[in-house]
Coordinates of C-alpha atoms in Angstrom, one line a residue:
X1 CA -55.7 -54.9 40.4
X2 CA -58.5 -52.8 38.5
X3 CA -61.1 -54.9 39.7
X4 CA -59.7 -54.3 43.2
X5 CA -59.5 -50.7 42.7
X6 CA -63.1 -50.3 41.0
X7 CA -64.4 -52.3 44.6
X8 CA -62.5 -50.2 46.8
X9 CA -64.0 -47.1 45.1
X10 CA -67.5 -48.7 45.0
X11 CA -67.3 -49.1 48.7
X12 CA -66.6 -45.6 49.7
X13 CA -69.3 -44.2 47.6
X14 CA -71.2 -46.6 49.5
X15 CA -70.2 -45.0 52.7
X16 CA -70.4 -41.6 51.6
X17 CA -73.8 -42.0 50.4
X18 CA -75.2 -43.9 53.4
X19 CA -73.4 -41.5 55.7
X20 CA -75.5 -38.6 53.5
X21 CA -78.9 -40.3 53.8
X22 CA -78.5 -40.4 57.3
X23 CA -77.3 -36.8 57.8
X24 CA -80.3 -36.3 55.5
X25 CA -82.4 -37.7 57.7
X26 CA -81.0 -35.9 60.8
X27 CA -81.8 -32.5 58.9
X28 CA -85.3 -32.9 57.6
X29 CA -86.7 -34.9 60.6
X30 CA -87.2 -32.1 62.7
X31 CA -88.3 -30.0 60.0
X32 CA -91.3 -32.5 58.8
X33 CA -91.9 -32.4 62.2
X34 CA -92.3 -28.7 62.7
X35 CA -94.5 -28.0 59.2
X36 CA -96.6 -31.1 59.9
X37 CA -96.9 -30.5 63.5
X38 CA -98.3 -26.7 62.6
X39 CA -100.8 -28.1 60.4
X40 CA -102.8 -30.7 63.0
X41 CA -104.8 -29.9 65.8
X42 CA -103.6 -29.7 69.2
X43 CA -105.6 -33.0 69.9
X44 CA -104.1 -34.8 66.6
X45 CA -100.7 -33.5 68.0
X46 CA -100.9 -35.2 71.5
X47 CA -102.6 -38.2 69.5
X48 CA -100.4 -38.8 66.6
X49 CA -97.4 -36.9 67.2
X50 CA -95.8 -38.1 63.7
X51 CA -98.1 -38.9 61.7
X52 CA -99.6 -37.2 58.5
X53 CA -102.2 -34.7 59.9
X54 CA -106.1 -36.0 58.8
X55 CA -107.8 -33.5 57.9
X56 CA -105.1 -30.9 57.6
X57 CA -105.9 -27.8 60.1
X58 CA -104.6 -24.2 58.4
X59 CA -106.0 -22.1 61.0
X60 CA -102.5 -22.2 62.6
X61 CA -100.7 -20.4 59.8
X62 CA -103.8 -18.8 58.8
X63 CA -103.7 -17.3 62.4
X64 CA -100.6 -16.0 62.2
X65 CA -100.1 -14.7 59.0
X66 CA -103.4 -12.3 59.1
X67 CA -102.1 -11.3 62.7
X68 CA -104.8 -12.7 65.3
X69 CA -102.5 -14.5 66.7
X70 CA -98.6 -13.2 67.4
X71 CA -96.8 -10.6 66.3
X72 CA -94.9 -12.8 63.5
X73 CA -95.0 -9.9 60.6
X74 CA -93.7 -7.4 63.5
X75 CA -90.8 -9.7 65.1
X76 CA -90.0 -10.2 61.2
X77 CA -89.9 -7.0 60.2
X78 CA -87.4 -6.3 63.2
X79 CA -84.9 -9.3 61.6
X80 CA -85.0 -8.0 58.3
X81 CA -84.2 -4.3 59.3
X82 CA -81.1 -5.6 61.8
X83 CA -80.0 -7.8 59.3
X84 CA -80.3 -5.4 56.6
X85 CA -78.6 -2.6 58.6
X86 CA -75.8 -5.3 60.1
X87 CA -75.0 -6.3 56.2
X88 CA -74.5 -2.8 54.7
X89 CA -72.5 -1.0 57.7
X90 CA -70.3 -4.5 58.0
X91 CA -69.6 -4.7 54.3
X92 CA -68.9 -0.7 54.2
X93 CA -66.3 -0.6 56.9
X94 CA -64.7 -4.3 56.0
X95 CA -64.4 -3.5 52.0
X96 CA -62.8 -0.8 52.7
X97 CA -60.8 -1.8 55.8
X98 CA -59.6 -5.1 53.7
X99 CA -58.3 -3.2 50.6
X100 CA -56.3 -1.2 52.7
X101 CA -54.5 -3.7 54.3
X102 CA -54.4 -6.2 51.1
X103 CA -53.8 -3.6 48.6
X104 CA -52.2 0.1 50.0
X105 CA -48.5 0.0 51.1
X106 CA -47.9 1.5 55.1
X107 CA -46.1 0.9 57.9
X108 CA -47.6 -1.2 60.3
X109 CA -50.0 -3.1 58.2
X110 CA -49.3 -6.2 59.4
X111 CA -49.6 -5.6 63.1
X112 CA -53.1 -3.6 62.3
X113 CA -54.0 -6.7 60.4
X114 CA -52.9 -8.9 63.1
X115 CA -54.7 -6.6 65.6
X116 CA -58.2 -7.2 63.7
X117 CA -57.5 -10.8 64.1
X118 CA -57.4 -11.1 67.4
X119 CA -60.8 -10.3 67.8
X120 CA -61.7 -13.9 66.2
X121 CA -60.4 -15.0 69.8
X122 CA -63.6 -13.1 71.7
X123 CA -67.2 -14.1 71.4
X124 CA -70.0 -12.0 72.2
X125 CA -70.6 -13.7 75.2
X126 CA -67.3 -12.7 76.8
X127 CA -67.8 -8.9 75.9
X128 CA -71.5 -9.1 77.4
X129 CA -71.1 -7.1 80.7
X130 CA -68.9 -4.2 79.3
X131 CA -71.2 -4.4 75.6
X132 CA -74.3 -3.9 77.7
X133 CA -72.6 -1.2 80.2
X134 CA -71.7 1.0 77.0
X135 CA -74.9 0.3 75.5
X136 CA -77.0 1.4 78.0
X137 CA -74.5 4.2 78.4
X138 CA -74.7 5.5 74.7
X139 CA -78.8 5.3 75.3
X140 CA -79.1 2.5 72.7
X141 CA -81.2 0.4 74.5
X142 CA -84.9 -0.7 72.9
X143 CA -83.1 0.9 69.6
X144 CA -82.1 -1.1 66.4
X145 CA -78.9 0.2 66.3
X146 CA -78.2 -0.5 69.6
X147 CA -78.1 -4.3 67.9
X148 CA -76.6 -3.4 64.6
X149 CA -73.7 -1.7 65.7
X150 CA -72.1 -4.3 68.2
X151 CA -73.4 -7.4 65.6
X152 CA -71.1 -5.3 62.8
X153 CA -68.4 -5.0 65.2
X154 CA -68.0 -8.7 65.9
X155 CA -68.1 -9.5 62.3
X156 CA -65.6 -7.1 61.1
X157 CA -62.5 -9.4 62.1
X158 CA -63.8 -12.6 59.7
X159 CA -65.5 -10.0 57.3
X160 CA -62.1 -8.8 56.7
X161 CA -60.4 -11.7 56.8
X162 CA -62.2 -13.2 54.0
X163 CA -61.9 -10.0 52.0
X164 CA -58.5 -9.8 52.0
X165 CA -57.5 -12.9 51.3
X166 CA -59.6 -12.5 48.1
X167 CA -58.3 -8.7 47.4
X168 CA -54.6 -10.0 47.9
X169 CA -54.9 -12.2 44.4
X170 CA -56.1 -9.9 42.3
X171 CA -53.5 -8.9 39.4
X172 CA -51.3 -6.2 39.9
X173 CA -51.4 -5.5 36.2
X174 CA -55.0 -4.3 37.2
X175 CA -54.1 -1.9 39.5
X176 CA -51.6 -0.6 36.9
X177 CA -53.9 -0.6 34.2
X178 CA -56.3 1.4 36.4
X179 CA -53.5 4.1 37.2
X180 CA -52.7 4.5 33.7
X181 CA -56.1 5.6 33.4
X182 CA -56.0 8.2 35.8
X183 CA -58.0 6.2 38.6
X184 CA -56.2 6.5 42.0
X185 CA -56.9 3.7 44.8
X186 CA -60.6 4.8 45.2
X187 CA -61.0 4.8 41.7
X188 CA -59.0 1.6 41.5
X189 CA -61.3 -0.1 44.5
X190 CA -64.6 1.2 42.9
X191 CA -64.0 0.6 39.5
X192 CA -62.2 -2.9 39.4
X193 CA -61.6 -4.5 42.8
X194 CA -65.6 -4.3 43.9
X195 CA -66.8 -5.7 40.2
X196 CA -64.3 -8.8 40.7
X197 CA -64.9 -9.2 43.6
X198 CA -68.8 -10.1 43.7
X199 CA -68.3 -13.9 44.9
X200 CA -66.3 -13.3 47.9
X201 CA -68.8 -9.9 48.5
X202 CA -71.8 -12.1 48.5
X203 CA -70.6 -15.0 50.8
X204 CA -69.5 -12.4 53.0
X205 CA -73.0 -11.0 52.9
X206 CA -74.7 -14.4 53.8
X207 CA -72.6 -15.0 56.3
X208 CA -72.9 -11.8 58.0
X209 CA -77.0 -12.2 57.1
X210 CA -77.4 -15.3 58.9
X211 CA -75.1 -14.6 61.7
X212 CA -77.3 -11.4 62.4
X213 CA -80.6 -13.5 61.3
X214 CA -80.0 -16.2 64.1
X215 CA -78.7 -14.0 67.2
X216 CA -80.7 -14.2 70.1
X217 CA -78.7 -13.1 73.1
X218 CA -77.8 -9.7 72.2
X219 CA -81.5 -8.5 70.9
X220 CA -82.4 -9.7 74.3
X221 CA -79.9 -7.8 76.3
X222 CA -81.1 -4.6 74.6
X223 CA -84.5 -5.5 73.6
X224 CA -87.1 -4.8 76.5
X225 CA -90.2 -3.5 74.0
X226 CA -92.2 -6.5 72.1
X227 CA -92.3 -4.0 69.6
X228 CA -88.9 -4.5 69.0
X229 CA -88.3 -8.0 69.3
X230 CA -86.6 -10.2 66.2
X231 CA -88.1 -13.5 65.0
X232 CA -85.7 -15.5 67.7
X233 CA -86.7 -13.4 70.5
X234 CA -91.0 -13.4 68.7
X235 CA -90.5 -17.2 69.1
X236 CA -89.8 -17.5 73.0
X237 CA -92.0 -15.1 73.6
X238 CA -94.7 -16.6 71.7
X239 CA -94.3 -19.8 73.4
X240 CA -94.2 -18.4 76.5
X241 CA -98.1 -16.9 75.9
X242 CA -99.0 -19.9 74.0
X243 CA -97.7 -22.8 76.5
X244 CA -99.8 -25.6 75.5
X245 CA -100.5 -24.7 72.2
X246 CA -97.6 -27.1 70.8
X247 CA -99.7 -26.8 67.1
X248 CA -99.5 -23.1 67.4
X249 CA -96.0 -23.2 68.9
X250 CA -94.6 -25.4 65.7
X251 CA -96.7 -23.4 63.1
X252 CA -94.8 -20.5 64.3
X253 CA -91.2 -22.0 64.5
X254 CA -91.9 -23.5 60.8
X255 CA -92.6 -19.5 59.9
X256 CA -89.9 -18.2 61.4
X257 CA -87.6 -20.9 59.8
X258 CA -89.0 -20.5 56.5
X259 CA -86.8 -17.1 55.3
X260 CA -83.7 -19.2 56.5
X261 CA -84.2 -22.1 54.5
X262 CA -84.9 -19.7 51.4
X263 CA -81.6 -17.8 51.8
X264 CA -79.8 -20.5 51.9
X265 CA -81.2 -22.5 49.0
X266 CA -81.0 -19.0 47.1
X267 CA -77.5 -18.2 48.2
X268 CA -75.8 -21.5 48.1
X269 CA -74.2 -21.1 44.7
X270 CA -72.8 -17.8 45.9
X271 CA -71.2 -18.9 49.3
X272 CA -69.5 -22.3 47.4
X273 CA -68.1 -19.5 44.5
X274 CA -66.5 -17.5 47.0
X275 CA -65.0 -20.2 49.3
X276 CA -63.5 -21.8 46.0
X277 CA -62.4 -18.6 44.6
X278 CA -59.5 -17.4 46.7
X279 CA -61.9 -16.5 50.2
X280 CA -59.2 -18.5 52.0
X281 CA -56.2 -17.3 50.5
X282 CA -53.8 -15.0 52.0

């Protein structure tokens, strides 16, 4: 029966593993692709599409990275500041939006909380008419906040979501302690709730970071300046200019890809701590 057991087991590691190569694979294909890809020729590219590139040609990143060719340091600039912007103003209003409904006692909290909920069930794309209408109408176009603000208002409802389901399981005892004190629920939120609450803070963060990092339709609704454009919107309309330079085109894409893959790798241990520490609780 142990024997049996031990084989069992042995076969679904098997599995597991050989399911993980090949979602391995799935991943970092494209990616080889891309870095290689930016550092042939275009002549090596149409030759040997997959191949190792012999000799390796740098011009491509060299290119962009001094500037003479693109606008990558611009259209990167632009990401960082939306994202940036998006992070802070969506952590402001959702900290504080999530202790009140987790932690301060009113009539009506539930159906507020229920009301921020429901905007899980409408995606950008649906709001797009009346977003751009208002937009336009507030004189936000070709301005960064005519990004940030709508990208912090569609990430309020799982912002707060998370937040609350973390702020709901910290210890009462806390918030008496805290009142002893002298702190009231400011005092309470700044001084203990915040501190303890790093993990879920940070994975909120990401979350909110990459969502803002990858958007592409809404910088191109109200984006109509190159001067303005993100790396997602940089990229089309690189390749647009660039048509037939694929070596170019992939040298670029591996660029723009680059700060992604950092994040994550950087921010991995902080997403898994707040998932597995209460994030989806409540």
């Amino acid at each position: 029966m142990k024997k049996k057991n031990l084989s069992i087991s042995f076969s679904r590691r098997v599995v597991q593993y050989t399911f993980c190569i090949i979602l391995s694979f799935i991943v970092l294909i494209p990616l080889y692709m891309g870095f290689v890809g930016g550092l042939k020729s275009n002549g090596q590219l149409l030759t040997d599409p997959v191949g190792l590139p012999n000799p390796p040609y740098y011009n491509n990143y060299i290119d962009l990275l001094t500037g003479s060719v693109g606008t990558f340091w611009r259209s990167l600039f632009n990401s960082i500041l939306v994202a940036a912007g998006t992070v802070i103003l969506t952590l402001i209003v959702c900290v504080m939006a999530a202790f009140a409904l987790a932690r301060v006692q009113f009539r009506g909290r539930e159906i507020i909380k229920n009301y921020f909920m429901l905007g899980l069930l409408f995606p950008l794309a649906v709001a797009i008419l009346p977003l751009y209408l208002q937009v336009k109408n507030l004189k936000l176009l070709d301005n960064y906040f005519g990004v940030i603000l709508p990208q912090v208002a569609f990430q309020i409802p799982m912002t707060v979501l998370l937040l609350r389901g973390f702020f709901l399981h910290i210890p009462k005892d806390l918030e008496d302690a805290c009142s002893i004190d002298g702190y009231g629920p400011l005092g309470f939120l700044i001084n203990m709730v915040i501190p303890l609450s790093t993990p879920i803070i940070a994975t909120s963060a990401v979350i909110v970071l990459v969502a803002s990092w990858n958007n592409f339709f809404l910088p191109l609704l109200v984006f109509n300046t190159e001067a303005y454009y993100t790396l997602p919107m940089g990229v089309m309309n690189f390749q647009g200019q660039h048509a037939s330079d694929w070596n170019l085109i992939l040298a670029y894409l591996s660029l723009a890809m680059l700060p992604a893959l950092i994040l994550f790798v950087t921010s991995q241990k902080y997403i898994v701590a707040g998932l597995t520490g209460g994030a989806i609780k409540g």
